[in-house]
Tab-separated table of C-alpha atoms in Angstrom:
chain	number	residue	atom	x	y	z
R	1	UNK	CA	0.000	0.000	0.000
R	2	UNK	CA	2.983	2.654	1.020
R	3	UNK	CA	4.831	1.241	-2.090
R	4	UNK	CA	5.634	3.908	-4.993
R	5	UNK	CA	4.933	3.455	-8.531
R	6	UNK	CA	6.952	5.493	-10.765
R	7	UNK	CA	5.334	4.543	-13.693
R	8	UNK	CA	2.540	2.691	-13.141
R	9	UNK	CA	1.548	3.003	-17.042
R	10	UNK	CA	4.749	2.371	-19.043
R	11	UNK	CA	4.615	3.642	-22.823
R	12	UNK	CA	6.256	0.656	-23.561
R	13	UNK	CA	3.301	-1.762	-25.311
R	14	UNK	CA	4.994	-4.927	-24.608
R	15	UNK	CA	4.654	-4.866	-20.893
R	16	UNK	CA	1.523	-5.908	-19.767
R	17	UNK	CA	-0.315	-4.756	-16.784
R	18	UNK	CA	-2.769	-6.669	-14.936
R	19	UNK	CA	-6.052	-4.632	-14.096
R	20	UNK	CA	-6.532	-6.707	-10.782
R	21	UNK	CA	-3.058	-5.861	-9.829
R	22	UNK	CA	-3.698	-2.149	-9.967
R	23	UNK	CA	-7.240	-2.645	-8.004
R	24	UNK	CA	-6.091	-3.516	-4.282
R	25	UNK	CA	-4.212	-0.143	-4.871
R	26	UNK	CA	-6.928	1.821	-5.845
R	27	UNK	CA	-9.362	0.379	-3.271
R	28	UNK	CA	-8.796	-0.971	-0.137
R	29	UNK	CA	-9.196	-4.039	1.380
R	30	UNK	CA	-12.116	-2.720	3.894
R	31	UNK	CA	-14.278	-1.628	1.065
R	32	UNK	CA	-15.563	-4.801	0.712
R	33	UNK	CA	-18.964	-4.605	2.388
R	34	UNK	CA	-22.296	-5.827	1.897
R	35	UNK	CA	-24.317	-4.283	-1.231
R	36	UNK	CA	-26.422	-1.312	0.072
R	37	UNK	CA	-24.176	0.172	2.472
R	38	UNK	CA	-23.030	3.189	2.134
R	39	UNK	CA	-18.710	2.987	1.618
R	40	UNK	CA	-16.497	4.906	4.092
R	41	UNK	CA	-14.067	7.714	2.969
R	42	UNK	CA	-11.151	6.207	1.460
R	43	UNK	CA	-7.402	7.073	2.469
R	44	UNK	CA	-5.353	7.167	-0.461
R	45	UNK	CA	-1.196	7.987	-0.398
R	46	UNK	CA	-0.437	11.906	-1.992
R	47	UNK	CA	1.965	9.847	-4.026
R	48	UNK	CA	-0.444	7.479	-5.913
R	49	UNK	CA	-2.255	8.455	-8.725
R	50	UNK	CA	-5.882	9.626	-7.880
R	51	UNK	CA	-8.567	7.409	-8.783
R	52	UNK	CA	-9.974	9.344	-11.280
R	53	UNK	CA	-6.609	9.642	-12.954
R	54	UNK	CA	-6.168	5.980	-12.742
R	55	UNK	CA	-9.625	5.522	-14.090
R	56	UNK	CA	-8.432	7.455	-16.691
R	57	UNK	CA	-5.878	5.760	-17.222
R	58	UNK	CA	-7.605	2.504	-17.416
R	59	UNK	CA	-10.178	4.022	-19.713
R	60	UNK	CA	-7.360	5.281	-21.835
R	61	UNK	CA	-4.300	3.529	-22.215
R	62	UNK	CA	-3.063	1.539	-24.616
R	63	UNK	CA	-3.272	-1.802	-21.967
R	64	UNK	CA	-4.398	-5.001	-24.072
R	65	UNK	CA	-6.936	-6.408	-22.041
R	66	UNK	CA	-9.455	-9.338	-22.500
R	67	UNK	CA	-12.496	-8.404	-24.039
R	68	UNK	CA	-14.644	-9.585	-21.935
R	69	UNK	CA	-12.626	-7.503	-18.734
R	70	UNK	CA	-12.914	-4.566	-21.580
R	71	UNK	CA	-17.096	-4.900	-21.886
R	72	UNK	CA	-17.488	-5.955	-17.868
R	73	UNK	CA	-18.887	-2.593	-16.566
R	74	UNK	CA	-17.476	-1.723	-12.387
R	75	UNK	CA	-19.725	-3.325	-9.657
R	76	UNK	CA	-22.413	-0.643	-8.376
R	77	UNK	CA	-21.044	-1.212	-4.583
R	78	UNK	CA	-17.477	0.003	-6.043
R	79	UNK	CA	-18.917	3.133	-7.958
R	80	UNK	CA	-21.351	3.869	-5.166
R	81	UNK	CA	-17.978	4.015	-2.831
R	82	UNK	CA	-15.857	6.195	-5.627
R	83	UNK	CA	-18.906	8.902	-5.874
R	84	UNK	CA	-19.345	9.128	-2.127
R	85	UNK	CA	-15.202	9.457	-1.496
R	86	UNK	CA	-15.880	12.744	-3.465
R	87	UNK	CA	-12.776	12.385	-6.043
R	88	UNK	CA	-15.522	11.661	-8.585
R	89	UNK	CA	-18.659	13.407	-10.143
R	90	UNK	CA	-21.942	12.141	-8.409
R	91	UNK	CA	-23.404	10.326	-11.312
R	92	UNK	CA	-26.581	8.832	-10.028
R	93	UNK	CA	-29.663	10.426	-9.392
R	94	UNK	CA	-30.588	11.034	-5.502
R	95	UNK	CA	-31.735	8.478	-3.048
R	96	UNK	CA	-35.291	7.400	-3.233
R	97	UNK	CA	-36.160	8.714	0.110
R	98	UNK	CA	-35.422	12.780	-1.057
R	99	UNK	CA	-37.401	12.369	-4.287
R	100	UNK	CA	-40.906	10.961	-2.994
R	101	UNK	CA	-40.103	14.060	-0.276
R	102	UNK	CA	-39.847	16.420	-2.851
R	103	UNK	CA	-43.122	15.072	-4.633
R	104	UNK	CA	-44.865	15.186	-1.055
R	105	UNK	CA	-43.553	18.630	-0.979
R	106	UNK	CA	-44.532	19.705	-4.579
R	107	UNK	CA	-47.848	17.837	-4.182
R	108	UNK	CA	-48.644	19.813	-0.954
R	109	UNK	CA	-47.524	22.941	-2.735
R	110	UNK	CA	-49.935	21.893	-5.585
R	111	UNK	CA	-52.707	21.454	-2.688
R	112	UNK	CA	-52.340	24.837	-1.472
R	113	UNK	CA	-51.677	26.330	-4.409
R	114	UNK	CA	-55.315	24.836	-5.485
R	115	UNK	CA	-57.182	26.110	-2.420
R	116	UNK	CA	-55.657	29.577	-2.808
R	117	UNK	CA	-57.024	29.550	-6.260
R	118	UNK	CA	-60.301	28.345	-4.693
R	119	UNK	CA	-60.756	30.325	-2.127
R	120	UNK	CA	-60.097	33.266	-4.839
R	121	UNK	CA	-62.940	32.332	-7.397
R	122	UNK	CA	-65.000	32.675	-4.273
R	123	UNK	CA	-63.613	35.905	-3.434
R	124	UNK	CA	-64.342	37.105	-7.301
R	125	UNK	CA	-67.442	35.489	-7.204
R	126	UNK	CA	-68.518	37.283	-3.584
R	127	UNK	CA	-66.950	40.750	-4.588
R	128	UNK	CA	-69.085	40.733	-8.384
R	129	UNK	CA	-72.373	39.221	-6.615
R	130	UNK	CA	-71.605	42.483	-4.427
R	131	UNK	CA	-70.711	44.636	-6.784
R	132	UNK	CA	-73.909	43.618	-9.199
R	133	UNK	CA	-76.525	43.830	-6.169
R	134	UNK	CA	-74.838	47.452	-5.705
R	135	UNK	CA	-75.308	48.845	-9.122
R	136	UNK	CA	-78.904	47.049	-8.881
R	137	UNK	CA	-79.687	49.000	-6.085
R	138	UNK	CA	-78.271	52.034	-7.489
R	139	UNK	CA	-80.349	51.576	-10.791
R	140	UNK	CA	-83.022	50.767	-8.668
R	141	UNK	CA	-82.848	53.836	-6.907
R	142	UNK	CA	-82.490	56.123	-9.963
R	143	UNK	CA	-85.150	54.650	-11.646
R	144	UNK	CA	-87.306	55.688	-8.758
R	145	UNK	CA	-86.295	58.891	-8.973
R	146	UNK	CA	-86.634	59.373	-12.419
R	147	UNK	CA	-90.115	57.657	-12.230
R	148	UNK	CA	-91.201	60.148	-9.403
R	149	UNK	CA	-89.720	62.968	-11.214
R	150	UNK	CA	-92.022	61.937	-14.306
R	151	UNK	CA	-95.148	61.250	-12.413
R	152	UNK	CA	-94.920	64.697	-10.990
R	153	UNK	CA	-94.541	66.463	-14.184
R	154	UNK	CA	-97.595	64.525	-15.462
R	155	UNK	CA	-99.597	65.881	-12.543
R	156	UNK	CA	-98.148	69.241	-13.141
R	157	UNK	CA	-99.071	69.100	-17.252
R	158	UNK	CA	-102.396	67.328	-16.480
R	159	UNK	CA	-104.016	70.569	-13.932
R	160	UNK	CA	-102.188	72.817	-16.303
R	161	UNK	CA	-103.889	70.716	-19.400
R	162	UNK	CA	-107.224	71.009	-17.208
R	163	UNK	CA	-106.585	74.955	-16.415
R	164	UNK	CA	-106.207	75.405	-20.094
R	165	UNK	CA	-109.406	73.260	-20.914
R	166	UNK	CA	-111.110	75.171	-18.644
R	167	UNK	CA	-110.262	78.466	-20.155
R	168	UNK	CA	-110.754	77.399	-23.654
R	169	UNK	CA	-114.373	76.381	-22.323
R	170	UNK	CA	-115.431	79.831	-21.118
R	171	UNK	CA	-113.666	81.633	-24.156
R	172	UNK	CA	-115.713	79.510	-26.410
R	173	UNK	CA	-118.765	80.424	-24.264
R	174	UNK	CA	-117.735	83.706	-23.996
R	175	UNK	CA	-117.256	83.969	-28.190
R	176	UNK	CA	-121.122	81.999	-28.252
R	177	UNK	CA	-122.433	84.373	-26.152
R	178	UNK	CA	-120.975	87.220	-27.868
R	179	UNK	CA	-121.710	86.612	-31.562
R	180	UNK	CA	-124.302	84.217	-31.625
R	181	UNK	CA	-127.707	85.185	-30.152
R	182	UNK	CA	-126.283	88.338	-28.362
R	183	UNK	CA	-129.563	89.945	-27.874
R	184	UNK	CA	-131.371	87.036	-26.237
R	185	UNK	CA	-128.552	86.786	-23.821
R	186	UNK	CA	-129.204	90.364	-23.106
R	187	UNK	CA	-132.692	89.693	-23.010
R	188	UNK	CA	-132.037	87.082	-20.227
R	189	UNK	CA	-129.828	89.501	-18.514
R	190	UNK	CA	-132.257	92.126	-18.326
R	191	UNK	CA	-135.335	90.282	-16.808
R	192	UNK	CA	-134.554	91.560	-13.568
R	193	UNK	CA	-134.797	94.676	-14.474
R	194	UNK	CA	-138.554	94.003	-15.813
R	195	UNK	CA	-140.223	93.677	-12.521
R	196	UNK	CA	-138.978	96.647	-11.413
R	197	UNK	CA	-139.629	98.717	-14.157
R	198	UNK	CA	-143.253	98.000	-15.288
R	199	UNK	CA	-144.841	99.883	-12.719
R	200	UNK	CA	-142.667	103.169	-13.963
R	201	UNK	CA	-143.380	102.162	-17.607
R	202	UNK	CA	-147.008	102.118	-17.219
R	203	UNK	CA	-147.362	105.711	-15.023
R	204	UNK	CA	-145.136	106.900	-17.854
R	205	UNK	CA	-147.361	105.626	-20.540
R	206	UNK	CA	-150.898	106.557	-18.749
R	207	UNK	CA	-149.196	110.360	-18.638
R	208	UNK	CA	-148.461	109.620	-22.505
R	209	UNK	CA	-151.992	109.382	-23.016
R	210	UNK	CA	-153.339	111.941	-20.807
R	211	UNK	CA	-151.144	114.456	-22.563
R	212	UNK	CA	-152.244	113.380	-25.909
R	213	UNK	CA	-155.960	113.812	-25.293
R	214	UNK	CA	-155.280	117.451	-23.566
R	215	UNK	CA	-153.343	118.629	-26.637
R	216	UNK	CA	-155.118	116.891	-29.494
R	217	UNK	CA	-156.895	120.535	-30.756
R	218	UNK	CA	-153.352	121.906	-31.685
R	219	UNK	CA	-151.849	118.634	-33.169
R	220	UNK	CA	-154.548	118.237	-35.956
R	221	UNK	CA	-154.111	122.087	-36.860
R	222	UNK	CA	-150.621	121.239	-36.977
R	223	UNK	CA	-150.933	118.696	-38.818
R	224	UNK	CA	-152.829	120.355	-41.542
R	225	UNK	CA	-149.441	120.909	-44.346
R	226	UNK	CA	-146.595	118.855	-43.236
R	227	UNK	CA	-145.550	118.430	-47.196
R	228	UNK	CA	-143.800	122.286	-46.870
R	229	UNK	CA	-142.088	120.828	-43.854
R	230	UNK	CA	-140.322	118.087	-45.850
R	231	UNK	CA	-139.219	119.952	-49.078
R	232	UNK	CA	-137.817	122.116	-46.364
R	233	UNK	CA	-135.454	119.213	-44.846
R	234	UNK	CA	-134.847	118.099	-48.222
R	235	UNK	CA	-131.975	120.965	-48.399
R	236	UNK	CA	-131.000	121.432	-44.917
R	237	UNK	CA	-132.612	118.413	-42.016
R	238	UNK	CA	-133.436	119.951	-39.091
R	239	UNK	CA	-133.952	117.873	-35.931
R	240	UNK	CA	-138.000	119.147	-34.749
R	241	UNK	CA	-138.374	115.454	-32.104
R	242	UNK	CA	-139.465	117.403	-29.578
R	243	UNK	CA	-141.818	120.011	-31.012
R	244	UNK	CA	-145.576	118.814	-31.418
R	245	UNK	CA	-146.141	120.184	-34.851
R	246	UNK	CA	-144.398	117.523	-36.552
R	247	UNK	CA	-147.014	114.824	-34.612
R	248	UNK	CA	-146.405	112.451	-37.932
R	249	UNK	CA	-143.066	111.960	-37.900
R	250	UNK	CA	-143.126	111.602	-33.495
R	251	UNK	CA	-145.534	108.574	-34.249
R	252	UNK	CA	-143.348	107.267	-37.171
R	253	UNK	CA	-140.404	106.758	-34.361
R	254	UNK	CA	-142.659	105.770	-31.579
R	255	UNK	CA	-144.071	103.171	-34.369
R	256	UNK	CA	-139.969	102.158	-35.614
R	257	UNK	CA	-139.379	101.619	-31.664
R	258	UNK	CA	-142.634	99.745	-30.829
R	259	UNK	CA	-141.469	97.298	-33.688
R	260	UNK	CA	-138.195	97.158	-32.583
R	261	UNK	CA	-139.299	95.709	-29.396
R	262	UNK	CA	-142.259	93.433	-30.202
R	263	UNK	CA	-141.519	92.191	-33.684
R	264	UNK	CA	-137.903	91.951	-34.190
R	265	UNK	CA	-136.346	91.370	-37.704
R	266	UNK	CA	-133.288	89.334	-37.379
R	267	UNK	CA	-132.676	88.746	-41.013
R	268	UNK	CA	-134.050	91.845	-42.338
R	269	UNK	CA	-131.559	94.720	-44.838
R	270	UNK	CA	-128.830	96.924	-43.506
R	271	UNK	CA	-129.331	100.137	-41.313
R	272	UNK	CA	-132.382	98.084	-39.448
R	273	UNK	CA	-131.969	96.759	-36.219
R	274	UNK	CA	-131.707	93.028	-36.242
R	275	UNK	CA	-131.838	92.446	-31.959
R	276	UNK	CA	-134.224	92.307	-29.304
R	277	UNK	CA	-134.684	95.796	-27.774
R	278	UNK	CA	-136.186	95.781	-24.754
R	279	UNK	CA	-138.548	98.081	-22.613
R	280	UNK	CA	-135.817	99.182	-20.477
R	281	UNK	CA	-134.405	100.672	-24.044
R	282	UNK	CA	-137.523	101.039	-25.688
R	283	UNK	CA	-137.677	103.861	-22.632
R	284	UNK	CA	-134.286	105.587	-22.430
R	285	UNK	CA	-134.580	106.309	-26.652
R	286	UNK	CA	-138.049	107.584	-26.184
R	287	UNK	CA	-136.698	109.384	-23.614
R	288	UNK	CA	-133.548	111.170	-25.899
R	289	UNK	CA	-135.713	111.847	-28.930
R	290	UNK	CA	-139.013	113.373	-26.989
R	291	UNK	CA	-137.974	114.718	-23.435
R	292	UNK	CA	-134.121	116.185	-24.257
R	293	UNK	CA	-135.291	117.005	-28.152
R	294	UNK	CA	-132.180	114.646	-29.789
R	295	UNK	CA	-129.782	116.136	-27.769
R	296	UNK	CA	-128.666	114.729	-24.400
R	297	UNK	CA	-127.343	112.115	-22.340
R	298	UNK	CA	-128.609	108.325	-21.596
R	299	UNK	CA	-127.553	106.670	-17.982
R	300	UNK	CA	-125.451	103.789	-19.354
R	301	UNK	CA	-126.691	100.320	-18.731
R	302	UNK	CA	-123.362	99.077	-17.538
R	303	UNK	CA	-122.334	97.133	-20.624
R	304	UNK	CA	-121.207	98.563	-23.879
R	305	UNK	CA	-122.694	96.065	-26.038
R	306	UNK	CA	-126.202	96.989	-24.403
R	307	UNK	CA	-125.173	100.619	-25.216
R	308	UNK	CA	-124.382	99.520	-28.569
R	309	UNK	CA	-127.719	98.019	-28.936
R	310	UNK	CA	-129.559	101.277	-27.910
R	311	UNK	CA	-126.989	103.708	-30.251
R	312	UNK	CA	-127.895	101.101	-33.286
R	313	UNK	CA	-131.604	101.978	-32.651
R	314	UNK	CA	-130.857	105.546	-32.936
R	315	UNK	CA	-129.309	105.261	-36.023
R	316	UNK	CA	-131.648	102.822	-37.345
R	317	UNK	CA	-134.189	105.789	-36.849
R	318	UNK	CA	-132.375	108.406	-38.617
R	319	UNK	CA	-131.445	105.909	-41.489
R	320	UNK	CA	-135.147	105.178	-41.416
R	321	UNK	CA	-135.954	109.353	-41.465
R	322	UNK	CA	-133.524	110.633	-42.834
R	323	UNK	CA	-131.499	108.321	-45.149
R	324	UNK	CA	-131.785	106.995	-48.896
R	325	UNK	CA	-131.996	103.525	-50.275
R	326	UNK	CA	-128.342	103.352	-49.224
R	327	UNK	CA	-129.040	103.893	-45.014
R	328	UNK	CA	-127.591	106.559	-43.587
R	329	UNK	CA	-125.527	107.509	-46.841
R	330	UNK	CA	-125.752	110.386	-47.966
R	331	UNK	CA	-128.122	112.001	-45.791
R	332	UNK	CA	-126.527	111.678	-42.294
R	333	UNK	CA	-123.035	110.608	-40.662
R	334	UNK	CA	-122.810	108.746	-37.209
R	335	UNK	CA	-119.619	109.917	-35.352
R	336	UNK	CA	-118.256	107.337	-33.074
R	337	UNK	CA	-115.926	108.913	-30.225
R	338	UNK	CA	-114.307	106.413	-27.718
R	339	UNK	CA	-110.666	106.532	-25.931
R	340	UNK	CA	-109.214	103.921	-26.988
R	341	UNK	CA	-108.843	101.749	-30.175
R	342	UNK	CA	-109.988	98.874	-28.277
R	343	UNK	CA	-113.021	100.512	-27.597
R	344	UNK	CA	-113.977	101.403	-31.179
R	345	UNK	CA	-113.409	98.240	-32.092
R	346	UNK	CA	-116.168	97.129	-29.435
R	347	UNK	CA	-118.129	99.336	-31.440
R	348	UNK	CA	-117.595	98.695	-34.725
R	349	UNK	CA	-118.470	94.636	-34.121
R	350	UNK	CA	-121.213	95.729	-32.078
R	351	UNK	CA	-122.765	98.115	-34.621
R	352	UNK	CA	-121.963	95.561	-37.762
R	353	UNK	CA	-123.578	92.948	-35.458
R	354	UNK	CA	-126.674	95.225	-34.582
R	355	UNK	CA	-127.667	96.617	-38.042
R	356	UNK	CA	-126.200	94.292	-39.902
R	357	UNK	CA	-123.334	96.262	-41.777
R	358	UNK	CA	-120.118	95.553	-42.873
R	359	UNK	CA	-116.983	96.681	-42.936
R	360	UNK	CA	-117.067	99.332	-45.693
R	361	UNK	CA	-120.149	101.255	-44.281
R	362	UNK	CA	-116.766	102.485	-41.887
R	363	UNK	CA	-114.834	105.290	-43.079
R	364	UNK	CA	-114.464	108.972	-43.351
R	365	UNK	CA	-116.434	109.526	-46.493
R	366	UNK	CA	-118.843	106.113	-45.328
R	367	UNK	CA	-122.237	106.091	-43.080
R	368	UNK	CA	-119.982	105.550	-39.652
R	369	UNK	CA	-116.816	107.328	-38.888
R	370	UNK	CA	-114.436	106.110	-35.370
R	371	UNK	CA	-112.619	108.407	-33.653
R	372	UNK	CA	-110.554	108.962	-30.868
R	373	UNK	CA	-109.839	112.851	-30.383
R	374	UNK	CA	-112.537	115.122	-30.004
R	375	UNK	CA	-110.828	117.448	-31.720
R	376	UNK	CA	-110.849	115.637	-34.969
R	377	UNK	CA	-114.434	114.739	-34.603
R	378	UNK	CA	-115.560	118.460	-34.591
R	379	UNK	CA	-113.822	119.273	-37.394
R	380	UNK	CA	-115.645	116.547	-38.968
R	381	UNK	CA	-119.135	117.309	-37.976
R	382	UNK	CA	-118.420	121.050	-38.997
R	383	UNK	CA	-117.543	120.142	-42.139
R	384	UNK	CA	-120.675	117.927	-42.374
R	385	UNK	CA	-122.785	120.766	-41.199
R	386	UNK	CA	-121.583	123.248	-43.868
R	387	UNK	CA	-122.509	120.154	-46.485
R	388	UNK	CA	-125.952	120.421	-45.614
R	389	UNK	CA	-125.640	117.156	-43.675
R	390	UNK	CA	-126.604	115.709	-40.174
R	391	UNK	CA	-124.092	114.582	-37.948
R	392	UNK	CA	-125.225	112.319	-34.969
R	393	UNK	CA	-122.481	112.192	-32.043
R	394	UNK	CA	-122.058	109.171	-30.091
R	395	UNK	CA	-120.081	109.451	-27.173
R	396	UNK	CA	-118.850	106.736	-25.313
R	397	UNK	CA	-119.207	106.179	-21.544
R	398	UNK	CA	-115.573	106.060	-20.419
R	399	UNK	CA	-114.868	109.739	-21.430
R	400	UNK	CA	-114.462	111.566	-18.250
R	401	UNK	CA	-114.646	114.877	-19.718
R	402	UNK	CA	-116.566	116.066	-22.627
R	403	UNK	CA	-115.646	119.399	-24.860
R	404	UNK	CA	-118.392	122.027	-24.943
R	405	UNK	CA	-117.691	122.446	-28.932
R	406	UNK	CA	-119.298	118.839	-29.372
R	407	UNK	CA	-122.747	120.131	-27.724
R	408	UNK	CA	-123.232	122.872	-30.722
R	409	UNK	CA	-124.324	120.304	-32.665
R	410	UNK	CA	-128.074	119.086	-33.887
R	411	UNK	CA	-128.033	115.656	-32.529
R	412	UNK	CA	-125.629	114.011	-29.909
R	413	UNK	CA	-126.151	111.401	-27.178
R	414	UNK	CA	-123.451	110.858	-24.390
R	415	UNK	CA	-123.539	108.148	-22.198
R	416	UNK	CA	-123.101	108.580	-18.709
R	417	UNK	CA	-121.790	105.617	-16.657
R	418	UNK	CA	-124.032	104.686	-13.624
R	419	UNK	CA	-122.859	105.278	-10.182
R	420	UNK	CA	-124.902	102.886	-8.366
R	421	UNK	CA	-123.306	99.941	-11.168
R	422	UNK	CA	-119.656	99.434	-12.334
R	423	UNK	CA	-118.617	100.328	-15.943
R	424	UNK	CA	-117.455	97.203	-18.045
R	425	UNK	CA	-114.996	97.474	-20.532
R	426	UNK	CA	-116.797	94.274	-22.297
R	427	UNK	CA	-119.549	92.845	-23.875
R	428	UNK	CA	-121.033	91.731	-20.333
């Protein structure tokens, strides 16, 4: 064992070298153990070749050995001693024991590995279950909203749709009432006036007749040549209501007014009055023409349109009197004055709707003329007067103040609004 070898692989190829010689040198004697142990360290000399050298050696030289020693691979117990003397590269795999450890250990891994990915589908699952019952709720909740806003705007738009309805109900009434059957409206209006006013009415007529029979000598001497009389207002009319020599021409206008009253003409020609007229006007326009002479005022009945009515019997008079084939034109002029355009429009429907006119009977050269200023209706009803025509002057009942110049005239009627009633700036 502590013998040196110089050479223990001569280059010379003759010599021959016995493997099993060089083996008890490379391992020792105790290395023989049972298979399956594990081989203690081995304790070789710093002057012998390593084992992997002589291995290499072995492997490498030139040494003619039997085939069969050349083919006979090392027994396991000897190469399972060489790797674990750590001169040579491990060159099995691990023991059995480390490997199933390492599976155990991998497969456990595996395991938890597995849960964690369990346990974090239920996490997902949980936190988008959340997540969807959240935005449910907040759809839920702004579909509430939006619902509630909507159901309170329909409420709104349905009393607004029922305020409107409402509205459009009374302004159709209001337009029935105003141009269809205006007079019998009036005439249902007035009733309450009747009671009160047919004791008056038949005092004033039994007076009527009393004065008739007292002064029926001069009226038939009066009577006696009224064709003089006529030629006469052929050039120049002259207004004679009030005077009891022209008896024929009183009872022509008492007859035009009793008609009016008791056997209206709704359909009949222009310039006639086509609406009821009541006693309560039959009255007042007796009164104008006979008491104040064509010249004077009339207490208003509170309405224009019944003022209307009662200045469309005045001129349905005078057309009757004093006007051609053509009413009024060219005999006489009716001169409109109200403070406000409004208000001659009021006037204009009411007269066209009264004495069934139209449009063109308005004008400055026409039958009716509108105006505003007094000033401008003077100057017409001069001019008028120095053509040898008549003007009639209506005044309206919201002028506060009336010009003295307009009272010079042959024929005007004011209205005078009633204390006792308010003044509407309607038809009713």
């Amino acid at each position: 064992m502590t013998s040196e070898i110089s050479n223990p692989l001569p280059n010379d190829s003759a010599t021959r070298v016995e493997p099993e010689s060089l083996l008890p040198e490379l391992i020792p004697e105790s290395s023989e153990m049972e298979l399956g142990q594990a081989p203690g360290p081995l304790e070789i000399e710093t002057t012998l070749p390593t084992a992997s050298s002589g291995l290499d050696s072995l492997l490498t030289g030139t040494m003619d050995l039997p085939l069969e020693q050349e083919t006979q691979p090392l027994d396991k117990p000897r190469l399972e001693t060489v790797a674990a003397s750590g001169s040579l590269s491990p060159l099995d795999l691990p023991p059995a024991s480390e490997s199933s450890s390492a599976i155990l250990s991998l497969e456990e891994t595996k395991q938890q590995l597995t849960a964690e990915i369990l346990t974090l589908q239920t996490q997902k699952a949980t936190l988008l279950s959340e997540q969807l019952s959240t935005v449910q709720a907040a759809m839920e909740k702004l579909v509430t909203e939006n619902i509630r806003s909507l159901e309170q705007r329909k409420q709104s738009l349905e009393v607004e749709i029922e305020r409107l309805e409402r509205r459009q109900e009374r302004i159709q009434q209001e337009m029935r009432t105003t141009f269809a059957g205006v007079s019998q409206e009036l005439a249902i209006r007035v009733q309450g006036f009747k009671d009160y006013l047919v004791g008056s009415l038949q005092d004033l007529v039994t007076a009527a007749e009393e004065l008739e029979l007292t002064n029926s000598d001069p009226w038939t001497v009066s009577t006696a040549s009224p064709e003089p009389i006529v030629n006469q207002t052929d050039n120049n009319p002259k207004v004679t209501f009030a005077e009891q020599s022209f008896e024929e021409q009183r009872r022509q206008i008492q007859r035009l007014l009793e008609q009016y009253r008791t056997r209206p003409d709704y359909y009949g020609p222009p310039w006639q009055l086509r609406r009821t007229f009541e006693p309560v006007h039959l009255e007042r326009v007796q009164s104008w023409f006979f008491s104040q002479g064509g010249r004077g005022v009339i207490k208003s009945m509170g309405s224009r349109l019944q003022n209307i009515l009662m200045g469309s019997a005045v001129i349905s008079v005078l057309a009757n009197l004093y006007g051609g084939k053509e009413g009024l034109s060219p005999r006489s002029r009716a001169l409109i004055l109200a403070n406000s355009p409004e208000r001659l429009g009021e006037w204009r429907r009411g007269l066209q709707d009264c004495l069934g006119i139209s449009r063109t009977d308005f004008g400055p050269e026409r039958g009716i003329v509108l105006f505003e200023s007094p000033d401008a209706l003077i100057q017409k009803a001069e001019r008028l007067v120095e053509e040898r025509l008549l003007p009639l002057v209506l005044i309206d009942d919201t002028q506060e103040q009336v010009d003295l110049a307009l009272l010079q005239f042959p024929l005007w009627l004011a209205f005078a609004p009633d204390s006792s009633q308010p003044t509407s700036n309607y038809f009713y």
